[in-house]
PDB file of C-alpha atoms in Angstrom:
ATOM      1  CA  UNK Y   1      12.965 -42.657  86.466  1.00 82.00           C
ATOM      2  CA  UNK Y   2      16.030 -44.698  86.464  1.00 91.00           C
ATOM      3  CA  UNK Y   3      17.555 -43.199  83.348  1.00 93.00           C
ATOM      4  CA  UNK Y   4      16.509 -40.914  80.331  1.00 94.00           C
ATOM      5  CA  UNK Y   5      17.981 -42.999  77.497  1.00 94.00           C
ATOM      6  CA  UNK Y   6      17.156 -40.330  74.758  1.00 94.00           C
ATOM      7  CA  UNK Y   7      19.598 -37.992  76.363  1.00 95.00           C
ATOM      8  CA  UNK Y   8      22.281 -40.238  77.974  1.00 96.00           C
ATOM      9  CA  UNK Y   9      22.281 -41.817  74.628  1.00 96.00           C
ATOM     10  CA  UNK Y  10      20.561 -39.859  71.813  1.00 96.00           C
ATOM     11  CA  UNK Y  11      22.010 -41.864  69.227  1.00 97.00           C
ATOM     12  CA  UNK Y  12      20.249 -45.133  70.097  1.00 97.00           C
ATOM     13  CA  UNK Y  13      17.393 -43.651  71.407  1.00 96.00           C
ATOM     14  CA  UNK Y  14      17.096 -42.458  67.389  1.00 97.00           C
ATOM     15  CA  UNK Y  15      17.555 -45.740  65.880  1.00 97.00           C
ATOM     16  CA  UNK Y  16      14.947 -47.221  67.371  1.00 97.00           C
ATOM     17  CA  UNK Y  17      12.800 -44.191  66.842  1.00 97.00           C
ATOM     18  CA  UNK Y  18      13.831 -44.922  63.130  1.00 98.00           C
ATOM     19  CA  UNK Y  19      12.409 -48.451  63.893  1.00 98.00           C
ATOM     20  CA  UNK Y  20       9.442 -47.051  65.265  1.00 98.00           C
ATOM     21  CA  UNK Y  21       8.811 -44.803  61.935  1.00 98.00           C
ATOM     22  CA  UNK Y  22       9.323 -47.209  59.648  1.00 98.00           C
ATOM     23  CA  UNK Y  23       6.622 -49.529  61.719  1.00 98.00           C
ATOM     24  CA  UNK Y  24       3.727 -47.009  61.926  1.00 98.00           C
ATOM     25  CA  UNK Y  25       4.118 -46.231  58.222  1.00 98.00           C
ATOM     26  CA  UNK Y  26       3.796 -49.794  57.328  1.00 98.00           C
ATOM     27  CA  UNK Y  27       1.705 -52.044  59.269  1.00 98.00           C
ATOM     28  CA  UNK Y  28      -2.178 -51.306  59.590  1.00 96.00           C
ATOM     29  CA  UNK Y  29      -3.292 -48.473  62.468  1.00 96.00           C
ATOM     30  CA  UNK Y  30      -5.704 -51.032  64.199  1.00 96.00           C
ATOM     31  CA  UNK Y  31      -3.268 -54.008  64.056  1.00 97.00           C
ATOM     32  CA  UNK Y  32      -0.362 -52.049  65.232  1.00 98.00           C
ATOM     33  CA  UNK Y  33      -2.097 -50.667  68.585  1.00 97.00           C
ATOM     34  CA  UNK Y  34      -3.244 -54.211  69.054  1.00 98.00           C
ATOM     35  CA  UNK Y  35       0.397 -55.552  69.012  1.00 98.00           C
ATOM     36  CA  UNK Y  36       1.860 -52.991  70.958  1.00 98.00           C
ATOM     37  CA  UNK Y  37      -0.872 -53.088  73.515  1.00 98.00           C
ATOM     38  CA  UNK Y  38      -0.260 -56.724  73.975  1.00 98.00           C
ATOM     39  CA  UNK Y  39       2.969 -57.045  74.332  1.00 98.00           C
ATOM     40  CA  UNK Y  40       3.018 -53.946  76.588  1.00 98.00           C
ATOM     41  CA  UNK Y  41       0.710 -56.160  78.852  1.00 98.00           C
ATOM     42  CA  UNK Y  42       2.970 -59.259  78.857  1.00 98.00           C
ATOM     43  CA  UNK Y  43       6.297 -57.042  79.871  1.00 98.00           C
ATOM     44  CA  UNK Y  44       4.663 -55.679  82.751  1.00 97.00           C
ATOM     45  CA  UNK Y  45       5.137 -52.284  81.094  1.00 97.00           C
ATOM     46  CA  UNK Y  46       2.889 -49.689  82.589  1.00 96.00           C
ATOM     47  CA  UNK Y  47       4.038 -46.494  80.979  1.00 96.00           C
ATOM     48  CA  UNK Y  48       3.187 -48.413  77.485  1.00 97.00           C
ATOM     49  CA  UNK Y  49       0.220 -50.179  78.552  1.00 97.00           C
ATOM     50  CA  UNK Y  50      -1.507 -46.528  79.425  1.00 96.00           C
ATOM     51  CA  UNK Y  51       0.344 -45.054  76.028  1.00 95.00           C
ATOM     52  CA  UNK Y  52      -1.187 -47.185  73.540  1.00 96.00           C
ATOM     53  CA  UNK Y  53      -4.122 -48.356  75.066  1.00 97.00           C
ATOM     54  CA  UNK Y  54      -4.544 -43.766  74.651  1.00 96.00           C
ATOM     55  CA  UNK Y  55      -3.528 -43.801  71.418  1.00 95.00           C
ATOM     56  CA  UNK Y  56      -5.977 -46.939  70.285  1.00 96.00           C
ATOM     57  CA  UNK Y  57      -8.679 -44.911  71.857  1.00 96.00           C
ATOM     58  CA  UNK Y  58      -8.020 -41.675  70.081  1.00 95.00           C
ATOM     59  CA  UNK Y  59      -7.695 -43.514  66.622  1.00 94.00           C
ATOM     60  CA  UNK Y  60     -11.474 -44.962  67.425  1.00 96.00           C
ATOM     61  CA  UNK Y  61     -10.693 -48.279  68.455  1.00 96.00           C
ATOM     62  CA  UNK Y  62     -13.591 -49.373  71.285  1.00 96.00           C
ATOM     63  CA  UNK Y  63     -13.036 -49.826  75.075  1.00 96.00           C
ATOM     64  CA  UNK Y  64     -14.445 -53.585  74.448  1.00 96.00           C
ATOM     65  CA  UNK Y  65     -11.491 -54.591  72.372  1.00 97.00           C
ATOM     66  CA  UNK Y  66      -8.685 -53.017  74.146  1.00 97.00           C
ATOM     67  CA  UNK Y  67     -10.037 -54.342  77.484  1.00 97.00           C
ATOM     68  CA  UNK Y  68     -10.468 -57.842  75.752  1.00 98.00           C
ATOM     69  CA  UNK Y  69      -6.745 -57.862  74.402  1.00 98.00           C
ATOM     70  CA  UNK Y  70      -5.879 -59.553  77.764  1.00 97.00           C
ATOM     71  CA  UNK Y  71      -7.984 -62.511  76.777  1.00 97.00           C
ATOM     72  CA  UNK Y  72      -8.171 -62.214  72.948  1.00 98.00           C
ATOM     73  CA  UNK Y  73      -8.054 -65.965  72.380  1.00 97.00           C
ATOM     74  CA  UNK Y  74     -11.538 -66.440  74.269  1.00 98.00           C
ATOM     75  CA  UNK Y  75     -13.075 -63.242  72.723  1.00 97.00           C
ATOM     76  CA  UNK Y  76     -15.222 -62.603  69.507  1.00 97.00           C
ATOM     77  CA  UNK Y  77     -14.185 -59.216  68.603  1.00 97.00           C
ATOM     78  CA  UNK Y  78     -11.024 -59.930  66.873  1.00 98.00           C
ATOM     79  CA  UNK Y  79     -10.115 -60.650  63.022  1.00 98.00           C
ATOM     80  CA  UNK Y  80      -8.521 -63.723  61.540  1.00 98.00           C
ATOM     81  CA  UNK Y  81      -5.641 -61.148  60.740  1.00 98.00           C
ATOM     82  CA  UNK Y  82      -5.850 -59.278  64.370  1.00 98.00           C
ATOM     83  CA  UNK Y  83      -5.923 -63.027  66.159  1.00 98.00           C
ATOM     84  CA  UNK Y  84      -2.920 -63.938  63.715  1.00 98.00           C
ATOM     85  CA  UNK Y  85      -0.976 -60.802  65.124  1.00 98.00           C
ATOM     86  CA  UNK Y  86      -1.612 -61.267  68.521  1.00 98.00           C
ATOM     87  CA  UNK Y  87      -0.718 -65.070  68.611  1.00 98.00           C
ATOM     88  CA  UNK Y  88       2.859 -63.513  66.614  1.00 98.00           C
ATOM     89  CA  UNK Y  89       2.942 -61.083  69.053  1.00 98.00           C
ATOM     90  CA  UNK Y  90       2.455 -63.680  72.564  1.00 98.00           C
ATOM     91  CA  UNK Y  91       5.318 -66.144  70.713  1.00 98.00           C
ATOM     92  CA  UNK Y  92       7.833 -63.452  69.862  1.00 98.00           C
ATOM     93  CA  UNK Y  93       7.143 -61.631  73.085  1.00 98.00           C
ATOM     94  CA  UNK Y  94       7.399 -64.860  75.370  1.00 97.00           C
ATOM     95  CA  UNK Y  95       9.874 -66.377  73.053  1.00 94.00           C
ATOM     96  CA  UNK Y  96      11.580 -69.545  75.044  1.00 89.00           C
ATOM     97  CA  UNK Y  97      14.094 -71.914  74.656  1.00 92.00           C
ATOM     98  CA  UNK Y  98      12.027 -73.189  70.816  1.00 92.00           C
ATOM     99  CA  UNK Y  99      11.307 -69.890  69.674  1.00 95.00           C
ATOM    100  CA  UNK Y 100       8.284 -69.181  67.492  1.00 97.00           C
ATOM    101  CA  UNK Y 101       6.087 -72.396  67.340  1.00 97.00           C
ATOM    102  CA  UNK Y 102       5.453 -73.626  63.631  1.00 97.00           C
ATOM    103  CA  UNK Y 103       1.353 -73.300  64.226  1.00 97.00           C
ATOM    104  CA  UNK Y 104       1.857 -70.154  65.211  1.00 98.00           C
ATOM    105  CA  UNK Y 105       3.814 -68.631  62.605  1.00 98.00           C
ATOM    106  CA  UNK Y 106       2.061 -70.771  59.921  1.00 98.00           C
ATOM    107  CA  UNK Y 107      -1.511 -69.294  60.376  1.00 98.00           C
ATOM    108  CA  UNK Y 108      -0.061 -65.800  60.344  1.00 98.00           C
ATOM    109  CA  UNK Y 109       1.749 -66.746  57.290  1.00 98.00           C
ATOM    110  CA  UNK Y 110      -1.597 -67.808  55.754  1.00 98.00           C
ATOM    111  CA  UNK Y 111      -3.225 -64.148  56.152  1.00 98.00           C
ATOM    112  CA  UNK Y 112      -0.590 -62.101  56.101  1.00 98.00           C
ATOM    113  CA  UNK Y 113       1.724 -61.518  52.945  1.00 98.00           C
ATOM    114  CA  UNK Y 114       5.793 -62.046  52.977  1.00 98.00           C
ATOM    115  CA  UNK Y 115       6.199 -58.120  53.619  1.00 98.00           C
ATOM    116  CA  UNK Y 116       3.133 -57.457  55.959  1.00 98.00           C
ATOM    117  CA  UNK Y 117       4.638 -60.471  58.180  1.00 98.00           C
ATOM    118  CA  UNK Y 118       7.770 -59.131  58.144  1.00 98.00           C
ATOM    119  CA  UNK Y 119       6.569 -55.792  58.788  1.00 98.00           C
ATOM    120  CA  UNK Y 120       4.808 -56.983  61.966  1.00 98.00           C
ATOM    121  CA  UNK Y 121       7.654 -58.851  63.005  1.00 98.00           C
ATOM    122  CA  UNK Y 122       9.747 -55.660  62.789  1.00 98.00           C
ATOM    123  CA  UNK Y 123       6.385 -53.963  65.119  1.00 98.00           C
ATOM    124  CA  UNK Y 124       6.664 -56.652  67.452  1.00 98.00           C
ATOM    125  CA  UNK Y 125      10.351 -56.249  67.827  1.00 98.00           C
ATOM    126  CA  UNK Y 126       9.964 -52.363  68.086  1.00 98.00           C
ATOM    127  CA  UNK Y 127       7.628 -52.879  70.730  1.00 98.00           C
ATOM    128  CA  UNK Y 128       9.633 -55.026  73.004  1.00 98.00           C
ATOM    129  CA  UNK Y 129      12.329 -53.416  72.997  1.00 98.00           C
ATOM    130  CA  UNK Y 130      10.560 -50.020  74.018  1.00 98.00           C
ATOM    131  CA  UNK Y 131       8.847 -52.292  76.846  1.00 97.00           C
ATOM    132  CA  UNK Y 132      12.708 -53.138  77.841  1.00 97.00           C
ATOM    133  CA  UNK Y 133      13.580 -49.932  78.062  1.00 96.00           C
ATOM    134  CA  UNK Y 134      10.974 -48.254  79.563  1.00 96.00           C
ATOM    135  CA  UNK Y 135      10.814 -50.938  82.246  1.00 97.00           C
ATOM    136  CA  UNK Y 136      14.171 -51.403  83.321  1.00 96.00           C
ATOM    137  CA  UNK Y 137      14.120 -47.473  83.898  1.00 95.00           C
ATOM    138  CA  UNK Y 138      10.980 -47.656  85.684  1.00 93.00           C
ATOM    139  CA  UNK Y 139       9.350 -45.128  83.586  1.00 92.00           C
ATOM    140  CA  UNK Y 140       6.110 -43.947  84.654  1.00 91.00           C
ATOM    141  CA  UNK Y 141       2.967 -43.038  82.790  1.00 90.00           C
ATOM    142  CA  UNK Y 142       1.595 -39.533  83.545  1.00 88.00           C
ATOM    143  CA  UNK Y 143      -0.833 -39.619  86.708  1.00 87.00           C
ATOM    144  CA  UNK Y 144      -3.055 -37.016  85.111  1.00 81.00           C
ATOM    145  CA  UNK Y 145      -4.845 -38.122  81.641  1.00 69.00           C
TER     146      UNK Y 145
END
């Protein structure tokens, strides 16, 4: 590892573990593994990837769904509300020179209330910027499970 940002720089390293609080008291268990796992996998982010896909097993989530996160747009096994998050998550986590395409933001706006979208937003947000971290200081997931 690169870098041990919660001891070169405890400070920030506890802000966004405030940011990380605040996210896993407020946005559903399921939907919140989901998110993270997903935008773990589109940042390349190993150390994450292994983390949450753990912790979505532990909380009872199946092996089907977390290996089908890669391609949740072709498969069955996700809600309106789940597909809603991950199609959030792929836009904010990918966000380009247009940001957040209207289609995209308007179908999770359609099953998701003011706060629970802003919540996930915030989860989203969390997410990527542990992937950023974690990344840039090559941090590796434990070779023993």
């Amino acid at each position: 590892m690169r870098l041990n940002t919660s001891e070169v720089a405890p400070e920030a390293y506890q802000a966004v573990m405030g940011l990380e609080k605040y996210v896993r008291a407020n946005v559903e268990p399921t939907v919140l593994e989901l998110v993270k796992l997903r935008a773990s996998m589109l940042n390349g982010c190993a150390f994450c990837v292994d983390m949450h896909s753990t912790e979505a097993l532990h909380g009872g989530e199946s092996t089907r769904r977390l290996f089908a996160v890669a391609a949740w747009r072709e498969a069955p096994f996700f809600t309106q509300r789940e597909r809603a998050a991950l199609a959030l998550t792929d836009a904010v986590t990918r966000l380009g020179e247009h940001g957040v395409p209207d289609e995209v933001w308007n179908a999770a706006a359609a099953v998701w209330s003011e706060k629970e979208l802003a919540d996930l937003l915030m989860a989203i947000a969390t997410i990527n910027v542990w992937n950023r971290l974690v990344v840039t200081t090559q941090k590796q997931p434990p070779t023993e499970a």
